[in-house]
Tab-separated table of C-alpha atoms in Angstrom:
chain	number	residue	atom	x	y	z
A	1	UNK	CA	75.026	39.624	-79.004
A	2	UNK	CA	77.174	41.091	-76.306
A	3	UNK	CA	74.605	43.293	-75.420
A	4	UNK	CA	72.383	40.721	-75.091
A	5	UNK	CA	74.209	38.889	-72.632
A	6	UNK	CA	74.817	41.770	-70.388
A	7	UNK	CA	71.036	42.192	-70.022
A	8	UNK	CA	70.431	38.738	-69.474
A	9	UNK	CA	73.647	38.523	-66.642
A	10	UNK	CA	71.799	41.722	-65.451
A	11	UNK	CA	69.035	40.315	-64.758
A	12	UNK	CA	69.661	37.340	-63.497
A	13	UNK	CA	72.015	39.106	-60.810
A	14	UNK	CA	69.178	41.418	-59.194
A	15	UNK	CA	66.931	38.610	-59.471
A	16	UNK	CA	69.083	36.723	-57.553
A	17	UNK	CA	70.184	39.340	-55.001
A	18	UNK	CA	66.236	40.281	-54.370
A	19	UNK	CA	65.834	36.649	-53.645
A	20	UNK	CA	68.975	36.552	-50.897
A	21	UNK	CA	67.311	40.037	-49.381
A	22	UNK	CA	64.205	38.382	-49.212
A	23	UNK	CA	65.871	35.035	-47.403
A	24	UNK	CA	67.856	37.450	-45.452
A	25	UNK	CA	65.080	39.087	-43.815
A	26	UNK	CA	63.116	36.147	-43.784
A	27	UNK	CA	66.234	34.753	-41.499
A	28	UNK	CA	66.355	37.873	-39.215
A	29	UNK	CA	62.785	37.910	-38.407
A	30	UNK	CA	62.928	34.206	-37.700
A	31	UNK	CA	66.096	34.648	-35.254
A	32	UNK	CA	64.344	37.501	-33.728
A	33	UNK	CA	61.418	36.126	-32.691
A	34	UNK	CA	63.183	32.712	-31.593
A	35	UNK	CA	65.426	35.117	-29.350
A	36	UNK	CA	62.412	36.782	-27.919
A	37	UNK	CA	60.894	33.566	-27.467
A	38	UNK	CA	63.977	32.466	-25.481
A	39	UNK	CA	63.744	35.959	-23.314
A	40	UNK	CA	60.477	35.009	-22.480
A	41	UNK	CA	60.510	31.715	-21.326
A	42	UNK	CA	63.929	32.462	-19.323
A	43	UNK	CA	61.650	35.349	-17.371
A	44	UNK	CA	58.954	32.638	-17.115
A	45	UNK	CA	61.382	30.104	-15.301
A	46	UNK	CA	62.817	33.043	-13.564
A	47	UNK	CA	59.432	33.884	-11.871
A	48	UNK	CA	58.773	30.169	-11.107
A	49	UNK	CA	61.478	29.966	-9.280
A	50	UNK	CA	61.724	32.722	-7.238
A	51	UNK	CA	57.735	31.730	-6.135
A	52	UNK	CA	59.195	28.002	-5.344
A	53	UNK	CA	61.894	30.285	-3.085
A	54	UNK	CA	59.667	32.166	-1.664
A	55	UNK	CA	57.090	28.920	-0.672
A	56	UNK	CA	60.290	26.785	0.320
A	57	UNK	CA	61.298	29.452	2.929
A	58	UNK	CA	58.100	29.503	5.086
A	59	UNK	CA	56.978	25.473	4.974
A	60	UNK	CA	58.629	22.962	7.212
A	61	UNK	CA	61.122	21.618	4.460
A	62	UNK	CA	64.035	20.162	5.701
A	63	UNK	CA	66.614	23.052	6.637
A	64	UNK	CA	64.163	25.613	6.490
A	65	UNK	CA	63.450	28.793	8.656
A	66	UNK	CA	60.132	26.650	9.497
A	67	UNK	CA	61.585	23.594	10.142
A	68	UNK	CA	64.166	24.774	12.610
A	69	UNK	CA	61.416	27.171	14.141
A	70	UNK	CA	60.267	23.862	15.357
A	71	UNK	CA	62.970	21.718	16.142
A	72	UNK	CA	64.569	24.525	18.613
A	73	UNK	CA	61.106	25.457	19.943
A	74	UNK	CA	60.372	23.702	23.087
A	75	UNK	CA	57.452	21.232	24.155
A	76	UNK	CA	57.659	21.038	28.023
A	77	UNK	CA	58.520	17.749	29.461
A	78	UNK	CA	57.749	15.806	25.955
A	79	UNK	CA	60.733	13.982	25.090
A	80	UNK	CA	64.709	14.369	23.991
A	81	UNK	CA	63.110	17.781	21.801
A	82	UNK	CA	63.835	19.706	24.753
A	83	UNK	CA	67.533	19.158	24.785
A	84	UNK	CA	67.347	21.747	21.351
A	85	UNK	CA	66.187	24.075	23.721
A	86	UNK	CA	68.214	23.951	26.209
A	87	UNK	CA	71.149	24.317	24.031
A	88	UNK	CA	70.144	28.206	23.551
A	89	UNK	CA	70.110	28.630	27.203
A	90	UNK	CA	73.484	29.540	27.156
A	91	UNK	CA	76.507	31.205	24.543
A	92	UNK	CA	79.387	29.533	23.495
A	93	UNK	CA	81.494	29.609	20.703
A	94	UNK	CA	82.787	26.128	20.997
A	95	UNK	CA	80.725	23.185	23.075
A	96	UNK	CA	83.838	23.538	25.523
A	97	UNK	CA	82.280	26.411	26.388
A	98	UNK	CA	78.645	25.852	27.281
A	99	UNK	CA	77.014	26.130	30.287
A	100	UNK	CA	75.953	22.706	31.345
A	101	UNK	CA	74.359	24.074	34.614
A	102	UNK	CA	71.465	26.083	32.534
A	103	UNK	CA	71.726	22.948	29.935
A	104	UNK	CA	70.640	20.394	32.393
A	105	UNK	CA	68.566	22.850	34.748
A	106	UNK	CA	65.456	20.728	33.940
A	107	UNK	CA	66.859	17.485	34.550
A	108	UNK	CA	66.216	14.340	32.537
A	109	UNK	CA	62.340	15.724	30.728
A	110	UNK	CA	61.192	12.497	29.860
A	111	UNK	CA	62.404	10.812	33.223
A	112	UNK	CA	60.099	10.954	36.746
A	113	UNK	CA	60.953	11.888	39.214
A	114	UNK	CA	63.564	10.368	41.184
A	115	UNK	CA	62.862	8.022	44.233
A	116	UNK	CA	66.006	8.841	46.603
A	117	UNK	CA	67.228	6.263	49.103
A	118	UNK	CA	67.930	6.683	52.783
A	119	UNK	CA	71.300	7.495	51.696
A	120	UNK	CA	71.014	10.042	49.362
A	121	UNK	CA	68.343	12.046	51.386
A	122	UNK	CA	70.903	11.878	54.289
A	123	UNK	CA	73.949	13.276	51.916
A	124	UNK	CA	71.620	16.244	50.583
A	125	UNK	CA	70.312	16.999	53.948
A	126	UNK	CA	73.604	17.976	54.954
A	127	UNK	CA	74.479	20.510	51.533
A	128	UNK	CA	74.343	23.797	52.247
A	129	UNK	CA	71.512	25.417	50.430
A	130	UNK	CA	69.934	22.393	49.313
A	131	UNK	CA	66.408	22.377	49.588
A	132	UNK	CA	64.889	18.748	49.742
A	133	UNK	CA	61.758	19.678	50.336
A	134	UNK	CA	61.126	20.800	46.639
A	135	UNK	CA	61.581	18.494	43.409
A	136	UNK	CA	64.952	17.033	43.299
A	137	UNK	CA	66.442	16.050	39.537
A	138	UNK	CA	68.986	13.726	39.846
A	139	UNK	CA	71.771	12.108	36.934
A	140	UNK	CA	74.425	10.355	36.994
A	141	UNK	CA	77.764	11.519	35.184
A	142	UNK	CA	77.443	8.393	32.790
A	143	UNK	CA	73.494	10.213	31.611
A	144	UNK	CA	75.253	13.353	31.411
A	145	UNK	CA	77.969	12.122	29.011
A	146	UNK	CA	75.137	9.976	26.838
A	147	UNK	CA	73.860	13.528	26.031
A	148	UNK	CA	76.099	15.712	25.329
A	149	UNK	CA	78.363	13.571	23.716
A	150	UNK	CA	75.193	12.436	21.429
A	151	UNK	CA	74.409	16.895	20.701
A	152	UNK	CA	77.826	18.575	21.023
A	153	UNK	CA	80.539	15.731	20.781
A	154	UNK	CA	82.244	16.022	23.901
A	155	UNK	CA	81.642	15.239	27.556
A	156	UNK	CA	81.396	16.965	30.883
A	157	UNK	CA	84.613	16.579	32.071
A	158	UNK	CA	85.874	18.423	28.150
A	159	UNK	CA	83.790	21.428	29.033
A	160	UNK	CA	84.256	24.245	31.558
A	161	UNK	CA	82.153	23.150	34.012
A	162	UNK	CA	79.835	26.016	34.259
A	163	UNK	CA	77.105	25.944	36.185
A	164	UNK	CA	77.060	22.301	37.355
A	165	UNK	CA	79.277	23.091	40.081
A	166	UNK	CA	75.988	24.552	41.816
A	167	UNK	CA	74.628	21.030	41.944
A	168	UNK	CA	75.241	18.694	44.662
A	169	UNK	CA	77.633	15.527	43.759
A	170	UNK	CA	77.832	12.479	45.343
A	171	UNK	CA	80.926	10.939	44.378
A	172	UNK	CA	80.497	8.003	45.873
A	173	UNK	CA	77.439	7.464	43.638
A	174	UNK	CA	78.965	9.699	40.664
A	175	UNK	CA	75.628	11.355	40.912
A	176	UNK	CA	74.136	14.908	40.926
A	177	UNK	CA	71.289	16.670	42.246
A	178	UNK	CA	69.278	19.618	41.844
A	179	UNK	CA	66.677	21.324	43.727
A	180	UNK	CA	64.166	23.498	42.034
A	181	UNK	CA	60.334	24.570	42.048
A	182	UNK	CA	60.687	26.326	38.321
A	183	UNK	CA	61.839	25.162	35.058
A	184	UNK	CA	64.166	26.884	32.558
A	185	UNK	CA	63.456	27.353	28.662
A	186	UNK	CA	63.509	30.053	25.802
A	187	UNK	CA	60.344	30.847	24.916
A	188	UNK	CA	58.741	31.513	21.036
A	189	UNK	CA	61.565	31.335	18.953
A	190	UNK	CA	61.432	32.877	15.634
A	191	UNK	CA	64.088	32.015	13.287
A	192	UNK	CA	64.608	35.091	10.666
A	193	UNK	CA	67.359	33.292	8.346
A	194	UNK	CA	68.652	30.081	7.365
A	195	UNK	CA	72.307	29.935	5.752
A	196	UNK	CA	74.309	26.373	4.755
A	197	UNK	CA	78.260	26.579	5.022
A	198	UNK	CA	80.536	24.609	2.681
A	199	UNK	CA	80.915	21.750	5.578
A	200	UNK	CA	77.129	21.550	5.943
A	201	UNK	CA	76.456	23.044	9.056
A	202	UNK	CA	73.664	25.338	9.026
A	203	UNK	CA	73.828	28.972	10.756
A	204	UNK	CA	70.190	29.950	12.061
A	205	UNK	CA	69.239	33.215	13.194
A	206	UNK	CA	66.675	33.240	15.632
A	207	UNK	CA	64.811	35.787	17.928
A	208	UNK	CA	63.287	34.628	20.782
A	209	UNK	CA	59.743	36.445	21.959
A	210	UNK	CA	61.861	36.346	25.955
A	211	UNK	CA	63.411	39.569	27.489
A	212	UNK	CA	65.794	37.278	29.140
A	213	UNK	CA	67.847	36.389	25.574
A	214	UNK	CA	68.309	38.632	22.716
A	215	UNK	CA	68.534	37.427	19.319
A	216	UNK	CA	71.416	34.827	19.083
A	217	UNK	CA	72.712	33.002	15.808
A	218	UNK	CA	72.955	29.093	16.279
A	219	UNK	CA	75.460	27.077	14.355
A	220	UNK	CA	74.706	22.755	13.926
A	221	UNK	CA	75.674	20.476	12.105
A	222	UNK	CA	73.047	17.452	10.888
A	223	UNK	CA	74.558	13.834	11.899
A	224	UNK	CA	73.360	10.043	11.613
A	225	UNK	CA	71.115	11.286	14.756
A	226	UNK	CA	69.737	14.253	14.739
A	227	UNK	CA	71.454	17.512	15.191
A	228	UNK	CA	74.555	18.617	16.797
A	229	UNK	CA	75.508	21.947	18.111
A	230	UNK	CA	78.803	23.891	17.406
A	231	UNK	CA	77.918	27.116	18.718
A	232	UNK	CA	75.584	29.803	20.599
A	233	UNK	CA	76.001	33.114	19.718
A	234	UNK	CA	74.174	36.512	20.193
A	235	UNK	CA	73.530	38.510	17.177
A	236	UNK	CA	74.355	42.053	18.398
């Protein structure tokens, strides 16, 4: 009788250990190929998104190395666009420190030009230097403000004053002038990288195809309108 039991406990033992060894693997194999599953399908989102990277970089996307290519590029006497321009005529580090002589070299773009009274021709006549024969930009300190408060935050009398003190001013009208037969701009820009900074001001390296500028890095900030500048910089 005791016999008997033992061979019946027996069996029922490695019958029910072949069943758990056959579960077992059963759950192994199952786990396995979920895991490999997972492996694939993380490579496979992987790969999507490093080809959404790569198309993201070279469209015009806001913030992109093609959208800034063609905000800083410039369109010759368009409109306000060439004010983006003209802010890489010149380095700074902070807006105190641009050169608003180069920055407003080609006057007002989308303005004509200037009909001068008896008065004013009779004032420049007189400047040394000044040529009044050629085209004759003229703004008053109140325009000047208007812009760069509007793309670097401050105003002409918060920056160093480089450059402008080549114009003539009128301060009875609180007016300058400026004689020229050429026009100032940085030609074919390229912009190489794109980075974002914790404030969210962008930092956008750029090479221009002009022996007169090197590459530079540019540093703005986006606002309610448009774009402001923090600083010019050349990438040596």
């Amino acid at each position: 009788m005791i016999k008997k039991f033992l061979f019946v406990y027996i069996v029922f033992a490695m019958t029910t250990l072949m069943a758990c060894g056959c579960n077992v693997t059963n759950v192994t194999a199952n786990t396995a190929e979920s895991s490999l599953a997972t492996i694939q399908l993380d490579e496979m989102n992987a790969s999507t998104a490093a080809d959404t990277t790569v198309k993201v970089e070279y469209d015009t996307e806001f913030g992109s190395a093609g959208y800034f290519e063609k905000l800083l590029n410039k369109e010759m006497y368009r409109s306000e666009h060439d004010w983006y321009n003209m802010a890489l005529t010149s380095y700074y580090e902070t807006p105190a420190q641009l050169d608003p002589g180069l920055f407003f070299y080609n006057g007002f773009p989308w303005m004509e030009e200037p009909s001068l009274t008896e008065e004013e021709m009779a004032y420049l006549k007189v400047q040394p230097a000044f040529l009044t024969d050629l085209p004759v930009d003229r703004f008053s300190t109140a325009q000047v403000n208007d812009v760069l408060i509007h793309y670097f935050g401050i105003t002409l009398e918060q920056t160093e004053k480089k450059g402008i003190e080549e114009y003539v001013y009128y301060d009875k009208l609180d007016t300058y002038y400026h004689s020229h037969s050429d026009a100032l701009l940085v030609q074919d820009i390229t912009v190489t990288d794109v980075d974002v900074r914790e404030d969210g001001s962008y930092v956008i390296y750029y090479t221009p195809d002009d022996i007169s500028y090197g590459p530079g890095i540019v540093v703005m900030l986006p606002t309610d309108g448009g774009w402001r500048f923090i600083s010019n910089q050349p990438d040596y």
